[in-house]
Amino acid sequence: MSVGTVVAGIALDMVVGTMLLRQGSDSLFMFWIVAEALVPVFLSIAIYASSTVGLPFLLLGLFKLVFPETIEGVANSKLLSSESPTESSMRTWCRLGGQGFVSAVATLLHHGLTAYVVAALYTGAVVMSRPLVLCMLPLVLQHLLVPLKYTHQFSFIVEVIVVEIFF
């Protein structure tokens, strides 16, 4: 169940997300902000649904309404690696492409493990408990306050630091 969710999310990133990026407009940026604001809502629905009814919400929440965030890093690293291997392009790849690739792998692991925990909740392998909720709450809270970075960046930075300290 968790593997299927991640594979479906990557497939949607590659197909629908790429089509979205080709549109390229100001309304797309607004859609991105709305998608980031809906992530904690969708993830909360998925977590507390306690059944497979929450899977579509998990998919849309983890993959930000199919914006290609996960595959973007891989695509950028592949694009940069297609340049001729000079010393300066290798430095550029290590700085930008390598960073994008590592970010994509980290995002994929983060999403995969989240899908695994939610699937474990759905199947009864793990029961909803106070310690589990306390582990998930900071992650949902971080995503809940992400829209602050577009309006009050300093507040966003403070919030991230505070949540990281308590997490």
Coordinates of N, CA and C in Angstrom, one line a residue:
M1 N 0.8 -1.2 0.0 CA 0.0 0.0 0.0 C 0.9 1.3 0.0
S2 N 1.9 1.3 0.8 CA 2.7 2.5 0.9 C 3.6 2.6 -0.3
V3 N 4.1 1.5 -0.8 CA 4.9 1.5 -2.1 C 4.1 2.0 -3.2
G4 N 2.8 1.5 -3.3 CA 1.9 1.9 -4.4 C 1.6 3.3 -4.3
T5 N 1.5 3.9 -3.2 CA 1.2 5.3 -3.0 C 2.4 6.1 -3.5
V6 N 3.6 5.7 -3.2 CA 4.8 6.5 -3.6 C 5.0 6.3 -5.1
V7 N 4.8 5.1 -5.6 CA 5.0 4.9 -7.1 C 3.9 5.8 -7.8
A8 N 2.7 5.8 -7.4 CA 1.6 6.6 -8.0 C 2.0 8.0 -7.9
G9 N 2.5 8.5 -6.8 CA 2.9 9.9 -6.6 C 4.0 10.3 -7.6
I10 N 5.0 9.4 -7.7 CA 6.1 9.7 -8.7 C 5.6 9.7 -10.1
A11 N 4.7 8.8 -10.4 CA 4.1 8.8 -11.8 C 3.3 10.0 -12.1
L12 N 2.5 10.4 -11.1 CA 1.8 11.7 -11.3 C 2.7 12.9 -11.4
D13 N 3.7 12.9 -10.6 CA 4.7 14.0 -10.7 C 5.3 14.1 -12.1
M14 N 5.6 12.9 -12.6 CA 6.3 12.9 -13.9 C 5.3 13.3 -15.1
V15 N 4.1 12.8 -15.0 CA 3.2 13.1 -16.1 C 2.4 14.4 -15.9
V16 N 1.6 14.5 -14.8 CA 0.8 15.7 -14.6 C 1.6 16.9 -14.2
G17 N 2.6 16.6 -13.3 CA 3.4 17.7 -12.8 C 4.2 18.4 -13.9
T18 N 4.7 17.6 -14.8 CA 5.5 18.1 -16.0 C 4.6 18.9 -16.9
M19 N 3.3 18.5 -17.1 CA 2.4 19.2 -17.9 C 2.1 20.6 -17.2
L20 N 1.9 20.5 -15.9 CA 1.7 21.8 -15.1 C 2.8 22.8 -15.3
L21 N 4.0 22.3 -15.2 CA 5.2 23.2 -15.3 C 5.3 23.8 -16.7
R22 N 4.8 23.1 -17.7 CA 4.9 23.6 -19.1 C 4.0 24.8 -19.2
Q23 N 2.9 24.9 -18.4 CA 2.0 26.0 -18.5 C 2.7 27.3 -18.1
G24 N 3.4 27.3 -17.0 CA 4.2 28.4 -16.5 C 3.5 29.8 -16.5
S25 N 2.9 30.1 -15.5 CA 2.2 31.4 -15.3 C 2.2 31.8 -13.9
D26 N 1.7 33.0 -13.7 CA 1.5 33.5 -12.3 C 0.5 32.7 -11.5
S27 N -0.6 32.3 -12.2 CA -1.6 31.5 -11.6 C -1.1 30.2 -11.1
L28 N -0.1 29.6 -11.8 CA 0.6 28.4 -11.4 C 1.3 28.6 -10.1
F29 N 1.9 29.7 -9.8 CA 2.6 30.0 -8.6 C 1.5 30.1 -7.4
M30 N 0.4 30.7 -7.7 CA -0.7 30.7 -6.7 C -1.2 29.3 -6.4
F31 N -1.3 28.5 -7.4 CA -1.7 27.1 -7.2 C -0.7 26.4 -6.4
W32 N 0.6 26.7 -6.6 CA 1.6 26.1 -5.7 C 1.5 26.5 -4.3
I33 N 1.2 27.7 -4.0 CA 1.0 28.2 -2.6 C -0.2 27.5 -2.0
V34 N -1.3 27.4 -2.8 CA -2.5 26.7 -2.3 C -2.2 25.2 -2.0
A35 N -1.4 24.6 -2.9 CA -1.0 23.2 -2.7 C -0.3 23.0 -1.4
E36 N 0.7 24.0 -1.2 CA 1.5 23.9 0.0 C 0.6 24.1 1.3
A37 N -0.4 24.9 1.2 CA -1.3 25.2 2.3 C -2.2 24.0 2.5
L38 N -2.6 23.2 1.5 CA -3.4 22.0 1.6 C -2.7 20.8 2.1
V39 N -1.4 20.8 2.0 CA -0.7 19.6 2.5 C -1.0 19.1 3.9
P40 N -1.0 20.0 4.9 CA -1.3 19.5 6.2 C -2.8 19.1 6.4
V41 N -3.7 19.7 5.6 CA -5.1 19.3 5.7 C -5.3 17.9 5.1
F42 N -4.7 17.7 3.9 CA -4.8 16.4 3.3 C -4.1 15.3 4.1
L43 N -3.0 15.6 4.7 CA -2.3 14.6 5.5 C -3.0 14.3 6.8
S44 N -3.6 15.3 7.4 CA -4.4 15.1 8.6 C -5.6 14.2 8.3
I45 N -6.3 14.4 7.2 CA -7.4 13.6 6.7 C -6.9 12.2 6.5
A46 N -5.8 12.0 5.9 CA -5.3 10.7 5.6 C -4.9 9.9 6.9
I47 N -4.3 10.6 7.8 CA -3.9 10.0 9.1 C -5.1 9.6 9.9
Y48 N -6.0 10.5 10.0 CA -7.2 10.2 10.9 C -8.3 9.5 10.2
A49 N -8.3 9.2 8.9 CA -9.3 8.5 8.2 C -9.4 7.0 8.7
S50 N -8.3 6.5 9.1 CA -8.2 5.1 9.6 C -8.7 4.1 8.6
S51 N -8.8 4.4 7.4 CA -9.2 3.4 6.3 C -8.6 3.9 5.0
T52 N -8.8 3.0 4.0 CA -8.2 3.4 2.7 C -8.9 4.5 2.0
V53 N -10.0 5.0 2.6 CA -10.6 6.2 2.1 C -9.6 7.4 2.1
G54 N -8.7 7.4 3.0 CA -7.7 8.4 3.1 C -6.6 8.3 2.1
L55 N -6.5 7.3 1.4 CA -5.3 7.1 0.4 C -5.2 8.2 -0.6
P56 N -6.3 8.6 -1.2 CA -6.2 9.7 -2.2 C -5.7 11.0 -1.5
F57 N -6.1 11.3 -0.3 CA -5.7 12.4 0.5 C -4.2 12.3 0.8
L58 N -3.8 11.1 1.1 CA -2.3 10.8 1.4 C -1.5 11.1 0.1
L59 N -2.0 10.6 -1.0 CA -1.3 10.8 -2.3 C -1.2 12.3 -2.6
L60 N -2.3 13.0 -2.5 CA -2.3 14.4 -2.9 C -1.5 15.3 -1.8
G61 N -1.6 14.9 -0.6 CA -0.9 15.6 0.5 C 0.6 15.4 0.4
L62 N 1.1 14.2 0.2 CA 2.5 13.9 0.1 C 3.1 14.5 -1.2
F63 N 2.4 14.5 -2.2 CA 3.0 15.0 -3.5 C 2.4 16.3 -3.9
K64 N 2.0 17.1 -3.0 CA 1.6 18.5 -3.2 C 0.7 18.7 -4.4
L65 N -0.4 18.0 -4.5 CA -1.3 18.1 -5.6 C -0.6 17.9 -6.9
V66 N 0.3 17.0 -7.0 CA 1.1 16.5 -8.1 C 2.1 17.5 -8.7
F67 N 2.5 18.5 -7.9 CA 3.6 19.3 -8.4 C 4.9 18.5 -8.4
P68 N 5.7 18.6 -9.4 CA 6.8 17.7 -9.5 C 8.0 18.0 -8.6
E69 N 7.8 18.2 -7.4 CA 8.8 18.6 -6.4 C 9.9 17.4 -6.3
T70 N 9.4 16.2 -6.3 CA 10.3 15.1 -6.0 C 11.2 14.8 -7.2
I71 N 10.6 14.8 -8.4 CA 11.4 14.5 -9.6 C 12.2 15.7 -10.1
E72 N 11.8 16.9 -9.7 CA 12.5 18.1 -10.2 C 14.0 18.0 -9.9
G73 N 14.4 17.6 -8.7 CA 15.8 17.5 -8.3 C 16.5 16.5 -9.2
V74 N 15.9 15.4 -9.5 CA 16.5 14.4 -10.4 C 16.7 15.0 -11.8
A75 N 15.6 15.6 -12.3 CA 15.7 16.2 -13.6 C 16.7 17.3 -13.7
N76 N 16.9 18.1 -12.7 CA 17.9 19.2 -12.7 C 19.3 18.6 -12.7
S77 N 19.5 17.5 -11.9 CA 20.8 16.9 -11.9 C 21.1 16.2 -13.2
K78 N 20.1 15.6 -13.8 CA 20.4 15.0 -15.1 C 20.7 16.0 -16.2
L79 N 19.9 17.1 -16.2 CA 20.1 18.2 -17.1 C 21.5 18.8 -17.0
L80 N 22.0 19.0 -15.7 CA 23.3 19.6 -15.5 C 24.4 18.6 -15.9
S81 N 24.1 17.3 -15.7 CA 25.2 16.3 -16.0 C 25.3 16.1 -17.5
S82 N 24.4 16.6 -18.3 CA 24.5 16.4 -19.8 C 25.5 17.4 -20.4
E83 N 26.0 18.4 -19.6 CA 27.0 19.3 -20.1 C 28.3 18.6 -20.2
S84 N 29.2 19.2 -21.0 CA 30.5 18.6 -21.1 C 31.2 18.6 -19.8
P85 N 31.9 17.6 -19.5 CA 32.5 17.4 -18.1 C 33.8 18.3 -17.9
T86 N 33.6 19.6 -17.8 CA 34.7 20.5 -17.5 C 34.8 20.7 -16.0
E87 N 35.8 21.3 -15.6 CA 36.0 21.4 -14.1 C 34.9 22.3 -13.6
S88 N 34.5 23.4 -14.3 CA 33.5 24.3 -13.8 C 32.1 23.7 -13.8
S89 N 31.8 22.9 -14.9 CA 30.5 22.2 -14.9 C 30.4 21.1 -13.8
M90 N 31.5 20.5 -13.5 CA 31.5 19.5 -12.4 C 31.2 20.2 -11.1
R91 N 31.8 21.4 -10.9 CA 31.5 22.1 -9.7 C 30.0 22.6 -9.6
T92 N 29.5 23.0 -10.8 CA 28.1 23.4 -10.9 C 27.2 22.2 -10.6
W93 N 27.6 21.0 -11.1 CA 26.7 19.8 -10.9 C 26.8 19.5 -9.4
C94 N 27.9 19.5 -8.8 CA 28.0 19.2 -7.4 C 27.3 20.1 -6.5
R95 N 27.3 21.4 -6.9 CA 26.6 22.4 -6.2 C 25.1 22.4 -6.4
L96 N 24.7 22.3 -7.6 CA 23.2 22.4 -8.0 C 22.6 21.0 -8.2
G97 N 23.3 20.3 -9.2 CA 22.7 19.0 -9.5 C 22.8 18.0 -8.4
G98 N 23.9 17.9 -7.7 CA 24.0 17.0 -6.6 C 23.1 17.3 -5.5
Q99 N 23.0 18.6 -5.3 CA 22.0 19.1 -4.2 C 20.6 18.7 -4.6
G100 N 20.2 18.9 -5.8 CA 18.9 18.5 -6.3 C 18.6 17.0 -6.2
F101 N 19.6 16.2 -6.5 CA 19.5 14.8 -6.4 C 19.3 14.3 -5.0
V102 N 20.2 14.9 -4.1 CA 20.1 14.5 -2.7 C 18.7 15.0 -2.1
S103 N 18.3 16.1 -2.5 CA 17.0 16.6 -2.0 C 15.9 15.7 -2.5
A104 N 15.9 15.3 -3.8 CA 14.9 14.4 -4.3 C 14.9 13.1 -3.6
V105 N 16.1 12.5 -3.3 CA 16.1 11.2 -2.6 C 15.6 11.4 -1.1
A106 N 16.0 12.5 -0.5 CA 15.5 12.8 0.9 C 14.0 12.9 0.9
T107 N 13.5 13.6 -0.1 CA 12.0 13.8 -0.2 C 11.3 12.5 -0.4
L108 N 11.9 11.7 -1.3 CA 11.3 10.4 -1.6 C 11.3 9.5 -0.3
L109 N 12.4 9.5 0.4 CA 12.5 8.7 1.7 C 11.4 9.3 2.7
H110 N 11.4 10.6 2.8 CA 10.4 11.2 3.8 C 9.0 10.8 3.4
H111 N 8.6 10.9 2.1 CA 7.3 10.5 1.7 C 7.0 9.1 1.8
G112 N 8.0 8.2 1.5 CA 7.9 6.8 1.6 C 7.6 6.3 3.0
L113 N 8.4 6.9 3.9 CA 8.2 6.5 5.3 C 6.9 7.0 5.9
T114 N 6.5 8.2 5.5 CA 5.2 8.7 5.9 C 4.1 7.8 5.4
A115 N 4.2 7.4 4.1 CA 3.2 6.5 3.5 C 3.2 5.1 4.3
Y116 N 4.4 4.7 4.7 CA 4.5 3.4 5.4 C 3.8 3.5 6.8
V117 N 4.0 4.6 7.5 CA 3.3 4.8 8.8 C 1.8 4.8 8.6
V118 N 1.3 5.6 7.6 CA -0.1 5.7 7.4 C -0.7 4.3 7.0
A119 N 0.1 3.6 6.2 CA -0.4 2.2 5.8 C -0.4 1.3 7.0
A120 N 0.6 1.4 7.9 CA 0.6 0.6 9.1 C -0.6 1.0 10.0
L121 N -1.0 2.2 10.0 CA -2.2 2.6 10.8 C -3.5 2.0 10.1
Y122 N -3.5 2.0 8.8 CA -4.7 1.5 8.1 C -4.9 0.0 8.3
T123 N -3.8 -0.7 8.3 CA -3.8 -2.2 8.4 C -3.9 -2.7 9.9
G124 N -3.7 -1.8 10.8 CA -3.7 -2.2 12.2 C -2.4 -2.6 12.8
A125 N -1.3 -2.6 12.0 CA 0.0 -3.0 12.4 C 0.5 -2.0 13.5
V126 N 0.0 -0.8 13.5 CA 0.3 0.2 14.5 C -1.0 0.8 14.9
V127 N -1.1 1.1 16.2 CA -2.4 1.7 16.6 C -2.1 3.2 16.9
M128 N -3.1 4.0 16.7 CA -3.0 5.4 16.9 C -2.9 5.6 18.5
S129 N -1.7 6.2 18.8 CA -1.5 6.4 20.2 C -0.9 7.9 20.4
R130 N -0.9 8.3 21.6 CA -0.4 9.6 21.9 C 1.1 9.8 21.5
P131 N 2.0 8.9 21.7 CA 3.4 9.0 21.2 C 3.4 9.1 19.7
L132 N 2.6 8.4 19.0 CA 2.6 8.4 17.5 C 2.1 9.8 17.1
V133 N 1.1 10.3 17.7 CA 0.5 11.6 17.3 C 1.6 12.7 17.6
L134 N 2.3 12.6 18.7 CA 3.3 13.5 19.1 C 4.5 13.5 18.1
C135 N 4.7 12.4 17.4 CA 5.8 12.3 16.4 C 5.3 13.0 15.1
M136 N 4.0 12.8 14.8 CA 3.5 13.3 13.5 C 3.1 14.8 13.6
L137 N 2.8 15.3 14.8 CA 2.3 16.6 14.9 C 3.3 17.7 14.5
P138 N 4.6 17.6 14.8 CA 5.5 18.6 14.4 C 5.6 18.7 12.8
L139 N 5.6 17.5 12.2 CA 5.6 17.5 10.7 C 4.4 18.2 10.1
V140 N 3.3 17.9 10.6 CA 2.0 18.6 10.1 C 2.1 20.1 10.4
L141 N 2.6 20.4 11.6 CA 2.7 21.8 12.0 C 3.7 22.6 11.1
Q142 N 4.8 22.0 10.8 CA 5.7 22.6 9.9 C 5.1 22.9 8.5
H143 N 4.4 21.9 8.0 CA 3.7 22.1 6.7 C 2.6 23.1 6.8
L144 N 1.9 23.2 7.9 CA 0.8 24.1 8.1 C 1.3 25.5 8.0
L145 N 2.5 25.8 8.5 CA 3.0 27.2 8.5 C 3.9 27.5 7.3
V146 N 4.1 26.6 6.3 CA 4.9 26.9 5.1 C 4.4 28.1 4.4
P147 N 3.1 28.4 4.2 CA 2.7 29.6 3.5 C 3.3 30.9 4.1
L148 N 3.7 30.9 5.4 CA 4.3 32.0 6.0 C 5.6 32.5 5.2
K149 N 6.3 31.5 4.6 CA 7.5 31.9 3.9 C 7.3 32.8 2.7
Y150 N 6.1 32.9 2.2 CA 5.7 33.8 1.1 C 5.3 35.2 1.6
T151 N 4.9 35.3 2.9 CA 4.4 36.6 3.4 C 5.3 37.1 4.5
H152 N 5.7 36.3 5.4 CA 6.5 36.7 6.6 C 7.7 35.7 6.7
Q153 N 8.7 35.9 5.9 CA 9.8 35.0 5.9 C 10.5 34.8 7.3
F154 N 10.7 35.9 8.0 CA 11.3 35.9 9.3 C 10.5 35.0 10.2
S155 N 9.2 35.2 10.3 CA 8.3 34.4 11.1 C 8.4 32.9 10.7
F156 N 8.5 32.6 9.5 CA 8.6 31.3 9.0 C 9.9 30.6 9.5
I157 N 11.0 31.4 9.4 CA 12.3 30.9 9.9 C 12.3 30.6 11.4
V158 N 11.7 31.5 12.2 CA 11.6 31.3 13.6 C 10.7 30.1 13.9
E159 N 9.6 29.9 13.2 CA 8.7 28.8 13.4 C 9.5 27.5 13.1
V160 N 10.2 27.4 12.0 CA 10.9 26.2 11.7 C 11.9 25.9 12.8
I161 N 12.7 26.8 13.2 CA 13.7 26.6 14.3 C 13.0 26.1 15.6
V162 N 11.9 26.8 16.0 CA 11.2 26.4 17.2 C 10.6 24.9 17.1
V163 N 10.0 24.6 15.9 CA 9.5 23.2 15.8 C 10.6 22.2 15.7
E164 N 11.7 22.6 15.1 CA 12.9 21.6 15.0 C 13.4 21.4 16.5
I165 N 13.5 22.4 17.3 CA 14.0 22.3 18.6 C 13.1 21.3 19.4
F166 N 11.8 21.5 19.3 CA 10.9 20.7 20.1 C 10.7 19.3 19.5
F167 N 11.0 19.2 18.2 CA 10.9 17.9 17.6 C 12.1 17.0 17.9

